[in-house]
Coordinates of C-alpha atoms in Angstrom, one line a residue:
X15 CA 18.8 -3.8 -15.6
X16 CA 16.4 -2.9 -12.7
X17 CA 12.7 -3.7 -13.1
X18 CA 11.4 0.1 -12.9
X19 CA 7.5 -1.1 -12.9
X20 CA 5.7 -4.5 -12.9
X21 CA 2.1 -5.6 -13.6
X22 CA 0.7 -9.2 -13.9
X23 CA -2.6 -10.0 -15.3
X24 CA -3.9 -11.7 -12.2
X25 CA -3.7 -15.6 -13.8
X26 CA -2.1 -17.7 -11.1
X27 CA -1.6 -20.8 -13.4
X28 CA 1.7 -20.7 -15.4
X29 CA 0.3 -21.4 -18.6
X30 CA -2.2 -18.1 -18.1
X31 CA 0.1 -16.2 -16.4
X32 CA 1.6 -12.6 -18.4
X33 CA 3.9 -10.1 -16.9
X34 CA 5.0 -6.9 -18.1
X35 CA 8.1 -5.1 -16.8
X36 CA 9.8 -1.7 -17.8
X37 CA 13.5 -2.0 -16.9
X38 CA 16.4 0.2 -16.6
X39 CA 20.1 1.0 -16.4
X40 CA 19.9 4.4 -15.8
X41 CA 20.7 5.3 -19.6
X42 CA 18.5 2.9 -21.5
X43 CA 15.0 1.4 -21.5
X44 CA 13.4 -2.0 -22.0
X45 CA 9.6 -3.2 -21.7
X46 CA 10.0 -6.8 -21.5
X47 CA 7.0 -8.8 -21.6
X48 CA 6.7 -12.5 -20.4
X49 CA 4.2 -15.7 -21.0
X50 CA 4.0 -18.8 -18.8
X51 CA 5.3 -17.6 -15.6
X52 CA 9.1 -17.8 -15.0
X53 CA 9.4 -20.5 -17.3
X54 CA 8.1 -19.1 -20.1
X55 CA 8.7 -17.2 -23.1
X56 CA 9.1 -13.7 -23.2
X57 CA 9.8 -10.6 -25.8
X58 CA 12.2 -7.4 -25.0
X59 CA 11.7 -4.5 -27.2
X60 CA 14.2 -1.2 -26.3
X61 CA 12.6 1.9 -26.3
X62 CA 14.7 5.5 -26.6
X63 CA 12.7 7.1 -23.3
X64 CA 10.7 6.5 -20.1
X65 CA 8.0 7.5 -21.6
X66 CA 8.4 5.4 -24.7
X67 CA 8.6 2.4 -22.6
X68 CA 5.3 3.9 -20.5
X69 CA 3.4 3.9 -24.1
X70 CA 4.5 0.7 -24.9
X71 CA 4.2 -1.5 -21.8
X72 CA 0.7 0.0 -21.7
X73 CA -0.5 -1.2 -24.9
X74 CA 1.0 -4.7 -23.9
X75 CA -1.3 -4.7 -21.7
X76 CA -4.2 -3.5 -23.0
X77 CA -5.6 -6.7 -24.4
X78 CA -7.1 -8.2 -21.1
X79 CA -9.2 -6.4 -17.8
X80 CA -7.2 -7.4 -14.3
X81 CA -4.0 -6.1 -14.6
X82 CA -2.1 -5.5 -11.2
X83 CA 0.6 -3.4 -10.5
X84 CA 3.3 -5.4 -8.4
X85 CA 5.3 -3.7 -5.6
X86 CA 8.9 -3.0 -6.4

């Protein structure tokens, strides 16, 4: 998979730190979210479309304010 898009919600510290990434193969879709930094936990959902993983990476993030998009 290739990360298509990445955003962070700005928290340096591991512990505080969330990422959201939409991936790809070419075929399928992912939006994999992440807690804790590298190290941490995270939570893969597939989605059927680009757009479906749009939608959903956007309401994974819409729980907090300083979300950054992150050069590919």
């Amino acid at each position: 998979m290739v990360v298509e898009e990445h955003w962070w919600n700005g928290v340096s510290i591991p512990r505080g730190r969330r990422d959201v990434y939409i991936c790809t193969d070419g075929q399928q879709w992912q939006v994999q979210a992440q807690i804790g930094g590298a190290a941490g936990r995270s939570k893969i959902q597939q989605c059927p479309s680009r757009v479906s993983a749009s939608i959903l990476a956007g309401a994974w993030r819409s729980g907090g304010t300083g979300w950054r998009e992150m050069p590919r």
